[in-house]
mmCIF file of C-alpha atoms in Angstrom:
data_model
loop_
_atom_site.group_PDB
_atom_site.id
_atom_site.type_symbol
_atom_site.label_atom_id
_atom_site.label_comp_id
_atom_site.label_asym_id
_atom_site.label_seq_id
_atom_site.Cartn_x
_atom_site.Cartn_y
_atom_site.Cartn_z
ATOM 1 C CA MET A 1 49.089 124.350 85.835
ATOM 2 C CA LYS A 2 51.724 126.908 84.856
ATOM 3 C CA LEU A 3 54.903 125.224 83.615
ATOM 4 C CA PRO A 4 58.231 126.288 85.140
ATOM 5 C CA ASN A 5 61.064 127.672 83.017
ATOM 6 C CA CYS A 6 64.432 126.030 82.383
ATOM 7 C CA ARG A 7 67.104 127.545 84.608
ATOM 8 C CA HIS A 8 69.563 127.628 81.687
ATOM 9 C CA CYS A 9 67.750 128.420 78.435
ATOM 10 C CA GLY A 10 64.410 129.691 79.778
ATOM 11 C CA SER A 11 62.214 127.230 77.822
ATOM 12 C CA LYS A 12 59.035 125.837 79.369
ATOM 13 C CA LEU A 13 59.631 122.533 81.170
ATOM 14 C CA ALA A 14 56.897 120.291 79.811
ATOM 15 C CA HIS A 15 58.479 116.891 80.561
ATOM 16 C CA LYS A 16 58.430 115.406 84.061
ATOM 17 C CA PHE A 17 61.441 113.175 84.762
ATOM 18 C CA LEU A 18 60.818 112.016 88.348
ATOM 19 C CA ASP A 19 58.388 112.690 91.195
ATOM 20 C CA LEU A 20 59.518 111.632 94.678
ATOM 21 C CA GLY A 21 56.583 113.168 96.496
ATOM 22 C CA HIS A 22 57.176 115.588 99.377
ATOM 23 C CA ALA A 23 60.352 115.575 101.470
ATOM 24 C CA PRO A 24 62.143 117.817 103.965
ATOM 25 C CA PRO A 25 65.590 119.223 103.085
ATOM 26 C CA SER A 26 67.928 116.225 102.959
ATOM 27 C CA ASN A 27 70.466 117.734 105.356
ATOM 28 C CA GLY A 28 67.850 119.201 107.711
ATOM 29 C CA TYR A 29 68.726 116.980 110.664
ATOM 30 C CA LEU A 30 66.524 117.360 113.726
ATOM 31 C CA SER A 31 67.164 117.579 117.449
ATOM 32 C CA PRO A 32 64.748 115.692 119.744
ATOM 33 C CA ALA A 33 63.191 119.043 120.707
ATOM 34 C CA ASP A 34 62.364 119.710 117.046
ATOM 35 C CA LEU A 35 59.839 116.874 117.116
ATOM 36 C CA ASN A 36 57.503 119.158 119.069
ATOM 37 C CA ALA A 37 57.206 121.506 116.080
ATOM 38 C CA PRO A 38 55.854 121.005 112.543
ATOM 39 C CA GLU A 39 58.363 119.789 109.982
ATOM 40 C CA LEU A 40 58.229 121.465 106.590
ATOM 41 C CA THR A 41 58.345 119.338 103.466
ATOM 42 C CA TYR A 42 58.547 120.385 99.838
ATOM 43 C CA PRO A 43 57.767 118.707 96.523
ATOM 44 C CA LEU A 44 60.776 116.844 95.171
ATOM 45 C CA ARG A 45 60.234 116.730 91.428
ATOM 46 C CA LEU A 46 62.534 116.790 88.421
ATOM 47 C CA ARG A 47 61.838 117.949 84.896
ATOM 48 C CA VAL A 48 63.900 117.772 81.711
ATOM 49 C CA CYS A 49 64.178 120.624 79.238
ATOM 50 C CA ASP A 50 63.201 119.750 75.655
ATOM 51 C CA GLU A 51 65.602 122.364 74.284
ATOM 52 C CA CYS A 52 68.879 122.097 76.234
ATOM 53 C CA LEU A 53 68.169 118.749 77.998
ATOM 54 C CA LEU A 54 69.091 120.039 81.456
ATOM 55 C CA VAL A 55 67.412 117.882 84.117
ATOM 56 C CA GLN A 56 66.454 120.083 87.053
ATOM 57 C CA THR A 57 64.337 120.411 90.153
ATOM 58 C CA GLU A 58 61.171 122.398 90.302
ATOM 59 C CA ASP A 59 62.082 125.311 92.569
ATOM 60 C CA PHE A 60 60.428 125.451 95.977
ATOM 61 C CA MET A 61 63.334 126.346 98.290
ATOM 62 C CA GLU A 62 65.952 129.084 98.478
ATOM 63 C CA SER A 63 69.607 128.011 98.600
ATOM 64 C CA GLU A 64 70.107 130.134 101.739
ATOM 65 C CA SER A 65 67.765 127.846 103.664
ATOM 66 C CA LEU A 66 69.546 124.728 102.396
ATOM 67 C CA PHE A 67 73.083 125.827 103.301
ATOM 68 C CA SER A 68 72.501 127.442 106.674
ATOM 69 C CA SER A 69 74.854 127.807 109.641
ATOM 70 C CA GLU A 70 73.682 124.362 110.800
ATOM 71 C CA TYR A 71 74.658 122.613 107.560
ATOM 72 C CA ALA A 72 75.786 119.190 108.749
ATOM 73 C CA TYR A 73 77.873 117.796 105.902
ATOM 74 C CA TYR A 74 81.619 117.768 106.575
ATOM 75 C CA SER A 75 83.766 116.437 103.741
ATOM 76 C CA SER A 76 86.609 115.465 106.077
ATOM 77 C CA THR A 77 84.506 112.735 107.689
ATOM 78 C CA SER A 78 85.394 110.284 104.893
ATOM 79 C CA ARG A 79 88.966 108.961 104.812
ATOM 80 C CA SER A 80 88.626 107.921 101.179
ATOM 81 C CA TRP A 81 87.458 111.433 100.243
ATOM 82 C CA LEU A 82 90.468 112.968 101.968
ATOM 83 C CA ASP A 83 92.815 110.611 100.122
ATOM 84 C CA ARG A 84 91.163 111.477 96.795
ATOM 85 C CA SER A 85 91.534 115.174 97.479
ATOM 86 C CA GLU A 86 95.217 114.838 98.324
ATOM 87 C CA GLN A 87 95.816 112.934 95.082
ATOM 88 C CA TYR A 88 93.947 115.601 93.103
ATOM 89 C CA CYS A 89 96.024 118.424 94.583
ATOM 90 C CA ARG A 90 99.292 116.658 93.774
ATOM 91 C CA MET A 91 98.086 116.049 90.209
ATOM 92 C CA ALA A 92 96.872 119.625 89.696
ATOM 93 C CA ALA A 93 100.034 121.207 91.105
ATOM 94 C CA LYS A 94 102.186 119.136 88.766
ATOM 95 C CA ARG A 95 99.996 119.380 85.656
ATOM 96 C CA PHE A 96 99.420 123.135 85.877
ATOM 97 C CA GLY A 97 102.777 124.130 87.379
ATOM 98 C CA LEU A 98 101.306 125.625 90.544
ATOM 99 C CA ASN A 99 103.735 127.230 92.990
ATOM 100 C CA SER A 100 104.060 130.018 95.557
ATOM 101 C CA LYS A 101 103.241 132.588 92.873
ATOM 102 C CA SER A 102 100.011 130.853 91.824
ATOM 103 C CA PHE A 103 96.528 131.353 93.202
ATOM 104 C CA VAL A 104 93.878 128.672 93.734
ATOM 105 C CA ILE A 105 90.198 129.247 94.503
ATOM 106 C CA GLU A 106 87.869 126.496 95.655
ATOM 107 C CA VAL A 107 84.167 127.218 95.374
ATOM 108 C CA ALA A 108 82.152 125.425 98.087
ATOM 109 C CA SER A 109 85.305 124.649 100.048
ATOM 110 C CA ASN A 110 83.390 123.060 102.929
ATOM 111 C CA ASP A 111 85.657 122.366 105.926
ATOM 112 C CA GLY A 112 88.946 122.779 104.063
ATOM 113 C CA TYR A 113 89.241 119.085 103.191
ATOM 114 C CA LEU A 114 90.977 119.917 99.872
ATOM 115 C CA LEU A 115 92.596 123.336 100.253
ATOM 116 C CA ARG A 116 94.610 122.193 103.249
ATOM 117 C CA ASN A 117 96.788 120.305 100.762
ATOM 118 C CA PHE A 118 97.557 123.507 98.836
ATOM 119 C CA VAL A 119 98.266 125.320 102.119
ATOM 120 C CA ALA A 120 100.712 122.572 103.083
ATOM 121 C CA ALA A 121 102.408 122.893 99.683
ATOM 122 C CA GLY A 122 102.810 126.662 100.058
ATOM 123 C CA ILE A 123 100.405 127.473 97.214
ATOM 124 C CA PRO A 124 98.241 130.543 97.986
ATOM 125 C CA CYS A 125 94.542 129.761 98.014
ATOM 126 C CA LEU A 126 91.097 130.983 98.982
ATOM 127 C CA GLY A 127 87.995 129.064 99.942
ATOM 128 C CA ILE A 128 84.495 130.316 99.211
ATOM 129 C CA GLU A 129 81.939 128.653 101.497
ATOM 130 C CA PRO A 130 78.453 129.916 102.449
ATOM 131 C CA ALA A 131 77.832 127.648 105.477
ATOM 132 C CA ALA A 132 79.161 129.278 108.660
ATOM 133 C CA ASN A 133 80.062 126.117 110.576
ATOM 134 C CA THR A 134 82.045 124.455 107.795
ATOM 135 C CA ALA A 135 83.709 127.782 106.929
ATOM 136 C CA ARG A 136 84.859 128.114 110.546
ATOM 137 C CA ALA A 137 86.259 124.579 110.461
ATOM 138 C CA ALA A 138 88.357 125.526 107.418
ATOM 139 C CA GLU A 139 89.572 128.742 109.033
ATOM 140 C CA ASP A 140 90.632 126.740 112.084
ATOM 141 C CA ARG A 141 92.939 124.848 109.708
ATOM 142 C CA GLY A 142 94.557 128.087 108.600
ATOM 143 C CA ILE A 143 92.684 128.341 105.309
ATOM 144 C CA PRO A 144 91.448 131.793 104.235
ATOM 145 C CA VAL A 145 87.707 131.658 103.559
ATOM 146 C CA LEU A 146 85.064 134.024 102.231
ATOM 147 C CA GLN A 147 81.724 133.083 103.789
ATOM 148 C CA GLU A 148 79.577 133.882 100.756
ATOM 149 C CA PHE A 149 77.652 132.269 97.950
ATOM 150 C CA PHE A 150 79.685 132.321 94.752
ATOM 151 C CA CYS A 151 78.122 134.301 91.908
ATOM 152 C CA GLU A 152 79.029 136.559 88.999
ATOM 153 C CA LYS A 153 79.107 139.627 91.254
ATOM 154 C CA LEU A 154 81.611 137.980 93.607
ATOM 155 C CA GLY A 155 83.720 136.697 90.707
ATOM 156 C CA ARG A 156 83.942 140.184 89.233
ATOM 157 C CA ARG A 157 84.741 141.671 92.649
ATOM 158 C CA LEU A 158 87.619 139.251 93.177
ATOM 159 C CA ALA A 159 88.898 139.973 89.669
ATOM 160 C CA SER A 160 88.807 143.731 90.305
ATOM 161 C CA GLU A 161 90.821 143.141 93.504
ATOM 162 C CA LYS A 162 93.465 141.323 91.426
ATOM 163 C CA HIS A 163 92.537 137.905 92.802
ATOM 164 C CA LYS A 164 92.155 136.067 89.512
ATOM 165 C CA ALA A 165 92.860 132.348 89.763
ATOM 166 C CA ASP A 166 95.272 130.012 88.017
ATOM 167 C CA LEU A 167 93.044 127.149 89.155
ATOM 168 C CA ILE A 168 89.411 127.142 90.253
ATOM 169 C CA VAL A 169 88.140 123.957 91.890
ATOM 170 C CA GLY A 170 84.447 123.143 92.137
ATOM 171 C CA ASN A 171 83.767 119.673 93.527
ATOM 172 C CA ASN A 172 80.092 118.724 93.717
ATOM 173 C CA VAL A 173 78.908 122.311 93.586
ATOM 174 C CA TYR A 174 77.899 122.837 89.935
ATOM 175 C CA ALA A 175 74.730 120.807 90.476
ATOM 176 C CA HIS A 176 73.988 122.716 93.689
ATOM 177 C CA VAL A 177 73.602 126.227 92.277
ATOM 178 C CA PRO A 178 70.111 127.563 91.537
ATOM 179 C CA ASP A 179 71.332 130.041 88.904
ATOM 180 C CA ILE A 180 73.790 128.014 86.855
ATOM 181 C CA ASN A 181 74.251 130.815 84.309
ATOM 182 C CA ASP A 182 75.194 133.400 86.938
ATOM 183 C CA PHE A 183 77.572 130.911 88.597
ATOM 184 C CA THR A 184 79.270 130.096 85.288
ATOM 185 C CA ARG A 185 79.707 133.763 84.429
ATOM 186 C CA GLY A 186 81.373 134.174 87.835
ATOM 187 C CA LEU A 187 83.837 131.387 87.049
ATOM 188 C CA ALA A 188 84.743 133.026 83.742
ATOM 189 C CA ALA A 189 85.155 136.433 85.399
ATOM 190 C CA VAL A 190 87.676 135.306 88.031
ATOM 191 C CA LEU A 191 89.719 132.936 85.836
ATOM 192 C CA LYS A 192 93.096 134.085 84.477
ATOM 193 C CA PRO A 193 93.420 134.096 80.652
ATOM 194 C CA GLU A 194 95.358 130.788 80.693
ATOM 195 C CA GLY A 195 93.837 129.460 83.905
ATOM 196 C CA THR A 196 91.961 126.213 84.436
ATOM 197 C CA ILE A 197 88.656 125.297 86.063
ATOM 198 C CA THR A 198 87.936 121.752 87.211
ATOM 199 C CA LEU A 199 84.348 120.845 88.049
ATOM 200 C CA GLU A 200 83.205 117.497 89.403
ATOM 201 C CA PHE A 201 79.556 116.490 89.346
ATOM 202 C CA PRO A 202 77.536 113.259 89.239
ATOM 203 C CA HIS A 203 77.141 112.150 85.643
ATOM 204 C CA LEU A 204 73.490 112.124 84.564
ATOM 205 C CA LYS A 205 74.203 109.199 82.255
ATOM 206 C CA ARG A 206 75.117 107.030 85.220
ATOM 207 C CA LEU A 207 72.169 108.283 87.267
ATOM 208 C CA VAL A 208 69.744 107.174 84.563
ATOM 209 C CA GLU A 209 71.448 103.929 83.568
ATOM 210 C CA ASP A 210 71.976 102.776 87.183
ATOM 211 C CA CYS A 211 68.722 104.217 88.571
ATOM 212 C CA LEU A 212 70.498 106.327 91.199
ATOM 213 C CA PHE A 213 67.327 108.226 92.070
ATOM 214 C CA ASP A 214 68.403 108.607 95.700
ATOM 215 C CA THR A 215 70.967 111.199 94.597
ATOM 216 C CA VAL A 216 68.016 113.502 93.929
ATOM 217 C CA TYR A 217 67.389 116.046 96.668
ATOM 218 C CA HIS A 218 66.566 119.701 97.040
ATOM 219 C CA GLU A 219 70.210 120.782 97.302
ATOM 220 C CA HIS A 220 70.818 119.386 93.795
ATOM 221 C CA PHE A 221 69.173 121.893 91.510
ATOM 222 C CA SER A 222 70.596 120.371 88.292
ATOM 223 C CA TYR A 223 71.491 116.888 86.982
ATOM 224 C CA ILE A 224 74.062 117.332 84.308
ATOM 225 C CA SER A 225 75.096 115.468 81.183
ATOM 226 C CA PHE A 226 78.333 116.203 79.342
ATOM 227 C CA ILE A 227 76.290 117.477 76.407
ATOM 228 C CA CYS A 228 74.521 119.967 78.653
ATOM 229 C CA ALA A 229 77.642 121.038 80.559
ATOM 230 C CA GLN A 230 79.445 121.744 77.303
ATOM 231 C CA ARG A 231 76.519 123.852 76.064
ATOM 232 C CA ILE A 232 76.225 125.902 79.275
ATOM 233 C CA LEU A 233 79.951 126.583 79.558
ATOM 234 C CA ARG A 234 80.283 127.531 75.889
ATOM 235 C CA THR A 235 77.417 130.002 76.268
ATOM 236 C CA HIS A 236 79.525 131.868 78.828
ATOM 237 C CA GLY A 237 82.845 131.805 77.025
ATOM 238 C CA LEU A 238 84.356 128.639 78.463
ATOM 239 C CA ARG A 239 85.582 125.479 76.748
ATOM 240 C CA ILE A 240 86.004 121.923 78.043
ATOM 241 C CA PHE A 241 89.463 120.736 77.023
ATOM 242 C CA ASP A 242 89.655 117.482 79.011
ATOM 243 C CA VAL A 243 87.400 115.156 80.991
ATOM 244 C CA GLU A 244 87.761 112.160 83.293
ATOM 245 C CA GLU A 245 85.246 109.606 84.497
ATOM 246 C CA LEU A 246 85.354 109.087 88.273
ATOM 247 C CA PRO A 247 83.780 106.378 90.454
ATOM 248 C CA THR A 248 82.502 108.832 93.079
ATOM 249 C CA HIS A 249 78.763 109.160 93.788
ATOM 250 C CA GLY A 250 78.003 106.204 91.561
ATOM 251 C CA GLY A 251 79.821 107.751 88.596
ATOM 252 C CA SER A 252 80.950 111.351 88.155
ATOM 253 C CA LEU A 253 82.700 113.512 85.603
ATOM 254 C CA ARG A 254 85.644 115.791 86.249
ATOM 255 C CA ILE A 255 85.749 118.360 83.469
ATOM 256 C CA TYR A 256 88.695 120.653 82.766
ATOM 257 C CA CYS A 257 87.699 124.060 81.394
ATOM 258 C CA CYS A 258 89.424 127.170 80.110
ATOM 259 C CA HIS A 259 88.514 130.344 78.267
ATOM 260 C CA ILE A 260 87.477 129.607 74.680
ATOM 261 C CA GLY A 261 90.527 131.429 73.352
ATOM 262 C CA ALA A 262 93.049 129.824 75.738
ATOM 263 C CA SER A 263 95.922 127.736 74.369
ATOM 264 C CA ARG A 264 94.902 124.449 76.027
ATOM 265 C CA GLN A 265 94.659 121.590 73.546
ATOM 266 C CA THR A 266 91.422 119.588 73.599
ATOM 267 C CA THR A 267 92.020 115.909 74.379
ATOM 268 C CA ILE A 268 90.437 112.915 72.669
ATOM 269 C CA ALA A 269 88.635 112.148 75.955
ATOM 270 C CA VAL A 270 86.224 115.018 75.253
ATOM 271 C CA GLN A 271 85.025 113.461 72.001
ATOM 272 C CA ASN A 272 84.899 109.997 73.578
ATOM 273 C CA ILE A 273 82.567 111.108 76.382
ATOM 274 C CA LEU A 274 80.427 113.069 73.945
ATOM 275 C CA ASP A 275 80.167 110.076 71.595
ATOM 276 C CA GLY A 276 79.169 107.854 74.516
ATOM 277 C CA GLU A 277 76.260 110.115 75.402
ATOM 278 C CA LEU A 278 75.128 110.454 71.809
ATOM 279 C CA THR A 279 75.278 106.676 71.294
ATOM 280 C CA CYS A 280 72.929 105.997 74.182
ATOM 281 C CA GLY A 281 70.543 108.729 73.036
ATOM 282 C CA MET A 282 71.053 111.433 75.643
ATOM 283 C CA ASN A 283 70.405 114.059 72.981
ATOM 284 C CA GLU A 284 66.819 112.777 72.629
ATOM 285 C CA ILE A 285 63.949 113.236 75.093
ATOM 286 C CA ALA A 286 63.098 109.512 74.876
ATOM 287 C CA PHE A 287 66.209 108.697 76.944
ATOM 288 C CA TYR A 288 64.655 110.415 79.955
ATOM 289 C CA GLU A 289 61.264 108.683 79.881
ATOM 290 C CA GLY A 290 60.319 105.686 82.005
ATOM 291 C CA PHE A 291 62.613 106.530 84.923
ATOM 292 C CA GLN A 292 59.771 106.818 87.447
ATOM 293 C CA SER A 293 58.759 103.157 87.238
ATOM 294 C CA ARG A 294 62.360 102.044 87.777
ATOM 295 C CA ALA A 295 62.635 104.154 90.933
ATOM 296 C CA ASP A 296 59.343 102.717 92.187
ATOM 297 C CA ALA A 297 60.679 99.169 91.702
ATOM 298 C CA VAL A 298 63.709 99.904 93.909
ATOM 299 C CA LYS A 299 61.470 101.318 96.640
ATOM 300 C CA HIS A 300 59.199 98.276 96.577
ATOM 301 C CA ARG A 301 62.078 95.794 96.771
ATOM 302 C CA LEU A 302 63.658 97.599 99.735
ATOM 303 C CA LEU A 303 60.363 97.562 101.616
ATOM 304 C CA GLU A 304 59.989 93.857 100.879
ATOM 305 C CA PHE A 305 63.479 93.171 102.265
ATOM 306 C CA LEU A 306 62.874 95.137 105.488
ATOM 307 C CA LEU A 307 59.459 93.579 106.046
ATOM 308 C CA GLU A 308 60.842 90.076 105.479
ATOM 309 C CA ALA A 309 63.659 90.792 107.940
ATOM 310 C CA LYS A 310 61.210 92.044 110.565
ATOM 311 C CA ARG A 311 58.901 89.059 110.137
ATOM 312 C CA GLY A 312 61.916 86.763 110.449
ATOM 313 C CA GLY A 313 63.053 88.370 113.694
ATOM 314 C CA LYS A 314 66.243 89.738 112.123
ATOM 315 C CA LYS A 315 67.938 92.848 113.477
ATOM 316 C CA VAL A 316 68.610 95.628 110.938
ATOM 317 C CA ALA A 317 70.487 98.881 111.457
ATOM 318 C CA GLY A 318 71.612 101.565 109.050
ATOM 319 C CA TYR A 319 74.954 103.191 108.372
ATOM 320 C CA GLY A 320 75.543 106.606 106.843
ATOM 321 C CA ALA A 321 73.197 109.511 107.601
ATOM 322 C CA ALA A 322 73.721 110.731 104.064
ATOM 323 C CA ALA A 323 71.485 112.964 101.971
ATOM 324 C CA LYS A 324 70.937 110.126 99.504
ATOM 325 C CA GLY A 325 69.793 107.926 102.365
ATOM 326 C CA ASN A 326 67.219 110.486 103.421
ATOM 327 C CA THR A 327 65.818 110.625 99.908
ATOM 328 C CA LEU A 328 65.531 106.845 99.819
ATOM 329 C CA LEU A 329 63.977 106.507 103.291
ATOM 330 C CA ASN A 330 61.458 109.297 102.835
ATOM 331 C CA TYR A 331 60.366 108.186 99.382
ATOM 332 C CA SER A 332 59.978 104.631 100.681
ATOM 333 C CA GLY A 333 58.128 105.725 103.835
ATOM 334 C CA ILE A 334 60.588 103.917 106.113
ATOM 335 C CA LYS A 335 60.365 104.744 109.830
ATOM 336 C CA PRO A 336 62.044 103.475 113.033
ATOM 337 C CA ASP A 337 59.768 100.419 113.147
ATOM 338 C CA LEU A 338 61.695 98.996 110.173
ATOM 339 C CA LEU A 339 65.048 100.712 110.730
ATOM 340 C CA PRO A 340 65.513 101.534 114.430
ATOM 341 C CA PHE A 341 68.663 103.647 114.048
ATOM 342 C CA VAL A 342 71.426 104.777 111.719
ATOM 343 C CA CYS A 343 75.072 105.210 112.700
ATOM 344 C CA ASP A 344 77.295 107.953 111.331
ATOM 345 C CA ALA A 345 80.895 109.016 111.984
ATOM 346 C CA ALA A 346 80.121 112.750 111.845
ATOM 347 C CA PRO A 347 79.808 114.178 115.388
ATOM 348 C CA SER A 348 77.626 116.974 113.950
ATOM 349 C CA LYS A 349 74.918 114.406 113.160
ATOM 350 C CA GLN A 350 75.143 112.148 116.208
ATOM 351 C CA GLY A 351 72.305 112.544 118.710
ATOM 352 C CA LYS A 352 70.021 113.993 116.041
ATOM 353 C CA LEU A 353 67.286 112.428 113.945
ATOM 354 C CA LEU A 354 67.017 111.983 110.214
ATOM 355 C CA PRO A 355 64.666 114.489 108.587
ATOM 356 C CA GLY A 356 61.274 113.108 107.685
ATOM 357 C CA SER A 357 61.789 109.551 108.918
ATOM 358 C CA HIS A 358 62.866 110.660 112.430
ATOM 359 C CA ILE A 359 65.240 107.717 112.705
ATOM 360 C CA PRO A 360 67.855 108.346 115.459
ATOM 361 C CA ILE A 361 71.509 108.877 114.480
ATOM 362 C CA LEU A 362 73.963 107.135 116.806
ATOM 363 C CA LYS A 363 77.723 106.807 117.159
ATOM 364 C CA PRO A 364 79.366 104.028 115.120
ATOM 365 C CA SER A 365 80.266 102.158 118.320
ATOM 366 C CA GLU A 366 76.552 101.449 118.836
ATOM 367 C CA LEU A 367 76.582 99.307 115.713
ATOM 368 C CA ILE A 368 79.025 96.823 117.204
ATOM 369 C CA GLU A 369 77.099 96.625 120.480
ATOM 370 C CA PHE A 370 73.824 96.036 118.618
ATOM 371 C CA ALA A 371 75.381 93.234 116.500
ATOM 372 C CA PRO A 372 72.778 93.430 113.701
ATOM 373 C CA ASP A 373 72.022 90.676 111.229
ATOM 374 C CA PHE A 374 72.004 93.273 108.453
ATOM 375 C CA VAL A 375 73.516 96.733 108.035
ATOM 376 C CA LEU A 376 71.756 98.833 105.409
ATOM 377 C CA VAL A 377 74.503 101.082 104.025
ATOM 378 C CA LEU A 378 72.665 104.211 102.959
ATOM 379 C CA ALA A 379 75.878 105.879 101.765
ATOM 380 C CA TRP A 380 76.330 103.046 99.251
ATOM 381 C CA ASN A 381 79.254 104.809 97.580
ATOM 382 C CA LEU A 382 81.215 104.086 100.785
ATOM 383 C CA LEU A 383 80.242 100.402 100.970
ATOM 384 C CA GLU A 384 83.769 99.009 100.744
ATOM 385 C CA GLU A 385 85.080 101.566 103.228
ATOM 386 C CA VAL A 386 82.324 100.672 105.701
ATOM 387 C CA LYS A 387 82.869 96.914 105.284
ATOM 388 C CA SER A 388 86.590 97.289 105.936
ATOM 389 C CA GLN A 389 85.877 99.306 109.094
ATOM 390 C CA TYR A 390 83.527 96.644 110.449
ATOM 391 C CA LEU A 391 85.295 93.375 109.760
ATOM 392 C CA CYS A 392 84.428 92.373 113.319
ATOM 393 C CA LEU A 393 80.732 92.445 112.398
ATOM 394 C CA SER A 394 81.335 90.341 109.295
ATOM 395 C CA ARG A 395 83.087 87.746 111.449
ATOM 396 C CA MET A 396 79.975 87.625 113.645
ATOM 397 C CA GLY A 397 77.792 86.959 110.611
ATOM 398 C CA THR A 398 76.493 90.472 109.871
ATOM 399 C CA ARG A 399 75.639 91.051 106.211
ATOM 400 C CA PHE A 400 75.900 94.439 104.510
ATOM 401 C CA VAL A 401 73.070 95.602 102.262
ATOM 402 C CA ILE A 402 72.640 98.352 99.680
ATOM 403 C CA ALA A 403 69.334 99.245 98.048
ATOM 404 C CA VAL A 404 70.465 101.214 94.981
ATOM 405 C CA PRO A 405 70.617 100.467 92.096
ATOM 406 C CA LYS A 406 69.021 97.254 93.413
ATOM 407 C CA VAL A 407 68.910 95.447 96.741
ATOM 408 C CA GLN A 408 72.165 93.556 97.156
ATOM 409 C CA ILE A 409 73.250 91.589 100.217
ATOM 410 C CA CYS A 410 77.029 91.376 100.601
#
């Protein structure tokens, strides 16, 4: 078998990190009519590079097919995500002195969930979003949007049109780009000499330590450590001058970057995060071995729980038609016989079926009418938000369950 090449350094990828079998695109939700046609699935495998330690998917799909006009993820669906975004914008405007003469670019701006705060503050901005439906939703909010994939060519074009940015925001996009070098060169090209880039992405350290294998799907081309991010950015003339640990997606990093020669002072947080990764051995290939068996153990325990519930006559429903949930369900082979439906607040998903498992997606109101004994929260990062929304179910005796990093009944 011919080994694939690392998408950053070009080395042969000899080490397999995780194999989740075959799965459809995680956001490829189906209409009932789609069940009359074949459903395409693709290998979902990760490898780790011996040289630069970038964990990455084996490539089987083009990004254009993953982020189509029917892309169903809308960031504004989550109240907690909206609150976070508002807090970020207030922080960034104050820290970097943004005003009516500044310019902000958000790459992968989705439905305008974040940029609307800059619009409200009178700070000029531009969203870059490849998915037509989410781009239209942002434009309906009065946010200017370029419906394109961000790349070096686009970054250079914007720079030549005198649209360099004081702040570039990239939330949960750095892991989604197939050509991470081209993307990074684009960031450098469109950033002002003293400008700032903030990138948020799930922290590979937390993925490995907490066995968050369900965050693996085809849309995530890379799984990034701080060590690796620092190496990639430095290669393209950028420097990390600050970093924060965030609770989102089971544990994320927000890195603050600038041109290597910019005047930003590097904070002690950079060395602290780097030391943490070195201490646990993330600079050695041994850290990445043995992950497969841990993922298998989670799958087996979830199946045991659902089978025990079915044998005991208990009613189980799901909440959150999230990409991570689709990875978990498809890898575990869970179908409607064990999980009859999943509820989700996004109207774009309601009335459709989950890819692969073909579990129906219903309105949240159906959950209350069904009065389940257990609610399997597939979007486990929103567990507390979901519990607070369904206190009425708790009062009736419903228990909430998450499967990752281990089955827990709350």
